[in-house]
């Protein structure tokens, strides 16, 4: 680790749970962020500032004026710009010493699979806003035994779950939210979202990602639900579904 990194990440290195070895592990890690909206914005910013050595930013959408209420990685100067490219520009201004890749098209499940294999992804953040993408990312993460850090938010409420597929005992996203083929998701454009709520969940996704990469006992098989009105968290434990179409074929060994 060079002198510049020692100075930049010095406050991390002071933490005994991280130290030099842990910070170097972060610098050697590659994280895929799917969705650069309300969740992906704060998550990607903190991952970059924390020294994740390689980030891949994936989003096919363009920045709109209505996004700026909560998607803090984008600015007025980047309206009508692809979100992944917009985010790269902002993040590079924070930390120019990390590698940032951009995927600016909608990936199929097969394309996600090819990408994570080709580029050796260590963790995936699902910051998307639709079930189709969440189910696809879940399948790819499970297949390749890559930890998945999933977040969502609507109105005053946010949710966070970590699926650590390095352990065969981990449940998956579909265990928690079975795919019944119905499009019944709530969308911010229709129901609203309080801006700081997505910030809280996105920051928590970045925190849990760092804990996953450093093996610092991340939350597993628990759904964390945040109530922005009361500022309270509720925890719901869940188990691997033995009949899950995605992960039921694996053993219960960890």
CSV table of C-alpha atoms in Angstrom, one decimal:
chain,number,residue,atom,x,y,z
A,1,UNK,CA,0.0,0.0,0.0
A,2,UNK,CA,1.5,3.3,-1.1
A,3,UNK,CA,1.8,6.5,1.0
A,4,UNK,CA,-1.2,8.1,-0.6
A,5,UNK,CA,-3.5,5.2,0.2
A,6,UNK,CA,-2.1,5.1,3.8
A,7,UNK,CA,-3.2,8.7,4.2
A,8,UNK,CA,-6.5,8.4,2.3
A,9,UNK,CA,-7.7,5.3,4.2
A,10,UNK,CA,-5.9,6.0,7.5
A,11,UNK,CA,-9.2,6.2,9.5
A,12,UNK,CA,-10.1,2.7,8.2
A,13,UNK,CA,-6.7,1.3,9.1
A,14,UNK,CA,-7.0,2.6,12.6
A,15,UNK,CA,-10.0,0.2,13.1
A,16,UNK,CA,-8.6,-3.1,14.4
A,17,UNK,CA,-11.3,-5.0,12.5
A,18,UNK,CA,-9.9,-3.6,9.2
A,19,UNK,CA,-6.2,-2.6,9.7
A,20,UNK,CA,-3.8,-2.7,6.8
A,21,UNK,CA,-4.8,-6.2,5.7
A,22,UNK,CA,-8.5,-5.4,5.5
A,23,UNK,CA,-8.0,-2.2,3.6
A,24,UNK,CA,-5.8,-4.0,1.1
A,25,UNK,CA,-8.6,-6.6,0.7
A,26,UNK,CA,-11.1,-3.8,-0.1
A,27,UNK,CA,-8.6,-2.4,-2.6
A,28,UNK,CA,-8.3,-5.8,-4.2
A,29,UNK,CA,-12.1,-6.3,-4.4
A,30,UNK,CA,-14.5,-5.9,-7.4
A,31,UNK,CA,-18.1,-4.9,-6.7
A,32,UNK,CA,-21.0,-4.8,-9.2
A,33,UNK,CA,-23.7,-2.2,-8.5
A,34,UNK,CA,-26.9,-2.9,-10.4
A,35,UNK,CA,-28.9,0.3,-10.6
A,36,UNK,CA,-27.6,3.8,-10.1
A,37,UNK,CA,-30.7,5.4,-8.8
A,38,UNK,CA,-31.8,6.3,-5.2
A,39,UNK,CA,-30.1,3.3,-3.7
A,40,UNK,CA,-27.1,2.9,-6.0
A,41,UNK,CA,-26.1,6.6,-5.7
A,42,UNK,CA,-25.1,6.6,-2.0
A,43,UNK,CA,-24.0,3.0,-2.1
A,44,UNK,CA,-21.6,3.5,-4.9
A,45,UNK,CA,-20.3,6.8,-3.5
A,46,UNK,CA,-19.4,5.2,-0.1
A,47,UNK,CA,-17.9,2.1,-1.8
A,48,UNK,CA,-15.7,4.3,-3.9
A,49,UNK,CA,-14.6,6.5,-1.0
A,50,UNK,CA,-14.0,3.4,1.2
A,51,UNK,CA,-11.5,2.1,-1.4
A,52,UNK,CA,-13.2,-0.7,-3.2
A,53,UNK,CA,-10.6,-1.1,-5.9
A,54,UNK,CA,-12.9,-1.9,-8.8
A,55,UNK,CA,-16.5,-0.9,-9.3
A,56,UNK,CA,-18.8,-1.9,-12.2
A,57,UNK,CA,-21.8,0.4,-12.5
A,58,UNK,CA,-24.7,-1.0,-14.4
A,59,UNK,CA,-27.8,1.0,-15.5
A,60,UNK,CA,-29.4,1.5,-18.9
A,61,UNK,CA,-31.6,4.5,-17.9
A,62,UNK,CA,-30.9,8.2,-18.4
A,63,UNK,CA,-30.9,10.9,-15.7
A,64,UNK,CA,-34.2,12.8,-15.5
A,65,UNK,CA,-35.1,15.9,-13.5
A,66,UNK,CA,-37.3,14.0,-11.2
A,67,UNK,CA,-34.4,11.8,-10.2
A,68,UNK,CA,-32.4,14.6,-8.6
A,69,UNK,CA,-34.7,14.7,-5.6
A,70,UNK,CA,-33.0,11.6,-4.3
A,71,UNK,CA,-30.3,10.2,-6.7
A,72,UNK,CA,-27.4,12.2,-5.3
A,73,UNK,CA,-24.7,10.8,-7.6
A,74,UNK,CA,-26.3,12.8,-10.5
A,75,UNK,CA,-26.4,16.5,-11.1
A,76,UNK,CA,-28.3,19.0,-13.3
A,77,UNK,CA,-25.3,19.0,-15.7
A,78,UNK,CA,-26.0,15.3,-16.4
A,79,UNK,CA,-29.7,15.4,-17.3
A,80,UNK,CA,-30.4,13.1,-20.3
A,81,UNK,CA,-27.0,11.3,-19.7
A,82,UNK,CA,-26.9,7.6,-19.0
A,83,UNK,CA,-26.9,7.0,-15.3
A,84,UNK,CA,-23.9,4.7,-15.2
A,85,UNK,CA,-21.8,7.2,-17.1
A,86,UNK,CA,-23.1,10.1,-15.0
A,87,UNK,CA,-22.3,8.2,-11.8
A,88,UNK,CA,-18.8,7.3,-13.0
A,89,UNK,CA,-18.0,10.9,-13.5
A,90,UNK,CA,-19.1,11.9,-10.0
A,91,UNK,CA,-17.4,9.0,-8.3
A,92,UNK,CA,-14.2,9.5,-10.2
A,93,UNK,CA,-14.0,13.0,-8.8
A,94,UNK,CA,-14.1,11.5,-5.3
A,95,UNK,CA,-11.6,8.7,-5.9
A,96,UNK,CA,-9.6,8.8,-9.1
A,97,UNK,CA,-7.4,5.9,-8.0
A,98,UNK,CA,-10.0,3.1,-8.4
A,99,UNK,CA,-11.1,1.4,-11.6
A,100,UNK,CA,-14.7,2.1,-12.7
A,101,UNK,CA,-16.4,0.1,-15.4
A,102,UNK,CA,-19.7,1.1,-17.0
A,103,UNK,CA,-22.5,-1.2,-18.4
A,104,UNK,CA,-25.0,1.1,-20.0
A,105,UNK,CA,-27.4,-1.4,-21.4
A,106,UNK,CA,-30.1,-3.7,-20.0
A,107,UNK,CA,-28.5,-7.1,-19.4
A,108,UNK,CA,-30.3,-10.4,-19.7
A,109,UNK,CA,-29.8,-13.0,-17.0
A,110,UNK,CA,-27.3,-14.8,-19.3
A,111,UNK,CA,-25.4,-11.6,-19.9
A,112,UNK,CA,-25.2,-11.0,-16.1
A,113,UNK,CA,-23.8,-14.5,-15.7
A,114,UNK,CA,-21.2,-14.0,-18.4
A,115,UNK,CA,-20.1,-10.7,-16.9
A,116,UNK,CA,-19.6,-11.8,-13.3
A,117,UNK,CA,-17.6,-14.8,-14.5
A,118,UNK,CA,-15.4,-12.9,-16.9
A,119,UNK,CA,-14.6,-10.1,-14.5
A,120,UNK,CA,-14.4,-12.0,-11.2
A,121,UNK,CA,-17.0,-10.0,-9.2
A,122,UNK,CA,-16.7,-10.4,-5.4
A,123,UNK,CA,-20.1,-8.9,-4.4
A,124,UNK,CA,-23.2,-7.7,-6.1
A,125,UNK,CA,-25.4,-4.8,-4.9
A,126,UNK,CA,-29.0,-5.1,-6.2
A,127,UNK,CA,-30.1,-1.5,-6.2
A,128,UNK,CA,-32.7,-2.0,-9.0
A,129,UNK,CA,-36.3,-1.0,-8.9
A,130,UNK,CA,-38.1,-4.0,-10.5
A,131,UNK,CA,-38.7,-7.6,-9.7
A,132,UNK,CA,-37.5,-8.9,-13.1
A,133,UNK,CA,-34.0,-7.6,-12.5
A,134,UNK,CA,-34.0,-8.7,-8.8
A,135,UNK,CA,-34.9,-12.2,-9.7
A,136,UNK,CA,-32.3,-12.4,-12.5
A,137,UNK,CA,-29.5,-11.0,-10.3
A,138,UNK,CA,-30.5,-13.3,-7.5
A,139,UNK,CA,-30.2,-16.4,-9.8
A,140,UNK,CA,-26.8,-15.3,-11.1
A,141,UNK,CA,-25.4,-14.5,-7.7
A,142,UNK,CA,-26.6,-17.8,-6.3
A,143,UNK,CA,-25.2,-19.8,-9.3
A,144,UNK,CA,-21.8,-18.2,-8.9
A,145,UNK,CA,-21.7,-18.1,-5.1
A,146,UNK,CA,-21.4,-14.4,-5.0
A,147,UNK,CA,-22.8,-12.4,-2.0
A,148,UNK,CA,-25.8,-10.4,-2.9
A,149,UNK,CA,-26.7,-7.2,-0.9
A,150,UNK,CA,-30.3,-6.3,-1.8
A,151,UNK,CA,-32.1,-3.0,-0.9
A,152,UNK,CA,-35.5,-1.4,-1.7
A,153,UNK,CA,-37.5,1.6,-0.6
A,154,UNK,CA,-40.9,3.1,-1.1
A,155,UNK,CA,-42.8,6.0,0.6
A,156,UNK,CA,-41.3,6.1,4.2
A,157,UNK,CA,-40.1,2.5,4.3
A,158,UNK,CA,-36.9,0.7,3.3
A,159,UNK,CA,-35.8,-2.9,3.3
A,160,UNK,CA,-32.4,-4.5,3.4
A,161,UNK,CA,-31.3,-8.2,3.1
A,162,UNK,CA,-28.0,-9.9,2.6
A,163,UNK,CA,-27.7,-13.3,0.8
A,164,UNK,CA,-24.3,-14.7,1.4
A,165,UNK,CA,-24.1,-17.4,-1.2
A,166,UNK,CA,-20.6,-18.4,-0.1
A,167,UNK,CA,-22.5,-20.5,2.4
A,168,UNK,CA,-24.9,-23.2,1.2
A,169,UNK,CA,-27.1,-22.5,4.1
A,170,UNK,CA,-28.0,-19.0,2.9
A,171,UNK,CA,-31.5,-18.4,1.7
A,172,UNK,CA,-32.0,-16.5,-1.5
A,173,UNK,CA,-34.1,-13.5,-2.6
A,174,UNK,CA,-36.8,-15.8,-4.1
A,175,UNK,CA,-37.1,-17.7,-0.8
A,176,UNK,CA,-38.1,-14.3,0.7
A,177,UNK,CA,-40.2,-13.0,-2.2
A,178,UNK,CA,-41.3,-16.0,-4.4
A,179,UNK,CA,-41.7,-15.3,-8.1
A,180,UNK,CA,-45.4,-15.9,-8.7
A,181,UNK,CA,-45.3,-14.3,-12.2
A,182,UNK,CA,-47.3,-11.3,-11.1
A,183,UNK,CA,-46.2,-7.7,-11.7
A,184,UNK,CA,-47.5,-6.2,-8.4
A,185,UNK,CA,-44.5,-4.1,-7.4
A,186,UNK,CA,-44.8,-0.6,-5.9
A,187,UNK,CA,-42.9,2.1,-7.8
A,188,UNK,CA,-41.7,5.4,-6.6
A,189,UNK,CA,-43.2,7.2,-9.6
A,190,UNK,CA,-46.6,6.0,-8.5
A,191,UNK,CA,-46.4,6.0,-4.7
A,192,UNK,CA,-43.7,8.4,-3.8
A,193,UNK,CA,-40.5,8.1,-1.8
A,194,UNK,CA,-38.9,10.3,0.9
A,195,UNK,CA,-35.4,11.1,-0.3
A,196,UNK,CA,-33.4,10.4,2.9
A,197,UNK,CA,-35.0,6.9,3.1
A,198,UNK,CA,-33.2,5.7,0.0
A,199,UNK,CA,-30.0,7.3,1.3
A,200,UNK,CA,-30.3,5.3,4.6
A,201,UNK,CA,-30.8,2.0,2.8
A,202,UNK,CA,-28.2,2.7,0.2
A,203,UNK,CA,-25.6,3.5,2.8
A,204,UNK,CA,-26.5,0.4,4.7
A,205,UNK,CA,-26.0,-1.6,1.5
A,206,UNK,CA,-22.5,-0.2,1.3
A,207,UNK,CA,-21.8,-1.0,4.9
A,208,UNK,CA,-23.0,-4.6,4.6
A,209,UNK,CA,-20.9,-5.0,1.4
A,210,UNK,CA,-17.8,-3.9,3.2
A,211,UNK,CA,-18.6,-6.3,6.1
A,212,UNK,CA,-19.2,-9.1,3.6
A,213,UNK,CA,-15.9,-8.5,1.9
A,214,UNK,CA,-14.0,-8.4,5.2
A,215,UNK,CA,-16.0,-11.3,6.7
A,216,UNK,CA,-17.2,-9.1,9.6
A,217,UNK,CA,-20.4,-11.1,10.4
A,218,UNK,CA,-22.8,-9.3,8.0
A,219,UNK,CA,-26.6,-9.7,8.5
A,220,UNK,CA,-27.7,-13.0,7.1
A,221,UNK,CA,-31.1,-14.6,6.6
A,222,UNK,CA,-32.7,-11.6,8.1
A,223,UNK,CA,-34.8,-8.9,6.5
A,224,UNK,CA,-34.2,-5.5,8.0
A,225,UNK,CA,-37.2,-3.1,7.6
A,226,UNK,CA,-36.7,0.6,8.3
A,227,UNK,CA,-39.7,2.9,9.2
A,228,UNK,CA,-38.8,6.5,8.4
A,229,UNK,CA,-41.6,7.9,10.4
A,230,UNK,CA,-40.6,6.3,13.7
A,231,UNK,CA,-36.9,5.9,12.8
A,232,UNK,CA,-37.2,2.3,14.0
A,233,UNK,CA,-35.8,-0.9,12.5
A,234,UNK,CA,-37.6,-4.2,12.6
A,235,UNK,CA,-35.9,-7.5,11.9
A,236,UNK,CA,-37.6,-10.5,10.4
A,237,UNK,CA,-35.7,-13.8,10.3
A,238,UNK,CA,-36.4,-16.1,7.4
A,239,UNK,CA,-35.1,-19.5,6.3
A,240,UNK,CA,-34.1,-21.2,3.2
A,241,UNK,CA,-37.2,-22.5,1.4
A,242,UNK,CA,-36.8,-26.2,0.7
A,243,UNK,CA,-39.1,-25.8,-2.3
A,244,UNK,CA,-37.4,-22.7,-3.7
A,245,UNK,CA,-37.0,-22.9,-7.5
A,246,UNK,CA,-33.6,-21.3,-7.3
A,247,UNK,CA,-31.7,-22.6,-4.3
A,248,UNK,CA,-33.4,-25.7,-3.1
A,249,UNK,CA,-31.0,-28.0,-4.9
A,250,UNK,CA,-28.1,-27.0,-2.7
A,251,UNK,CA,-27.2,-28.8,0.6
A,252,UNK,CA,-27.6,-27.3,4.0
A,253,UNK,CA,-23.9,-27.4,4.7
A,254,UNK,CA,-22.2,-24.1,5.3
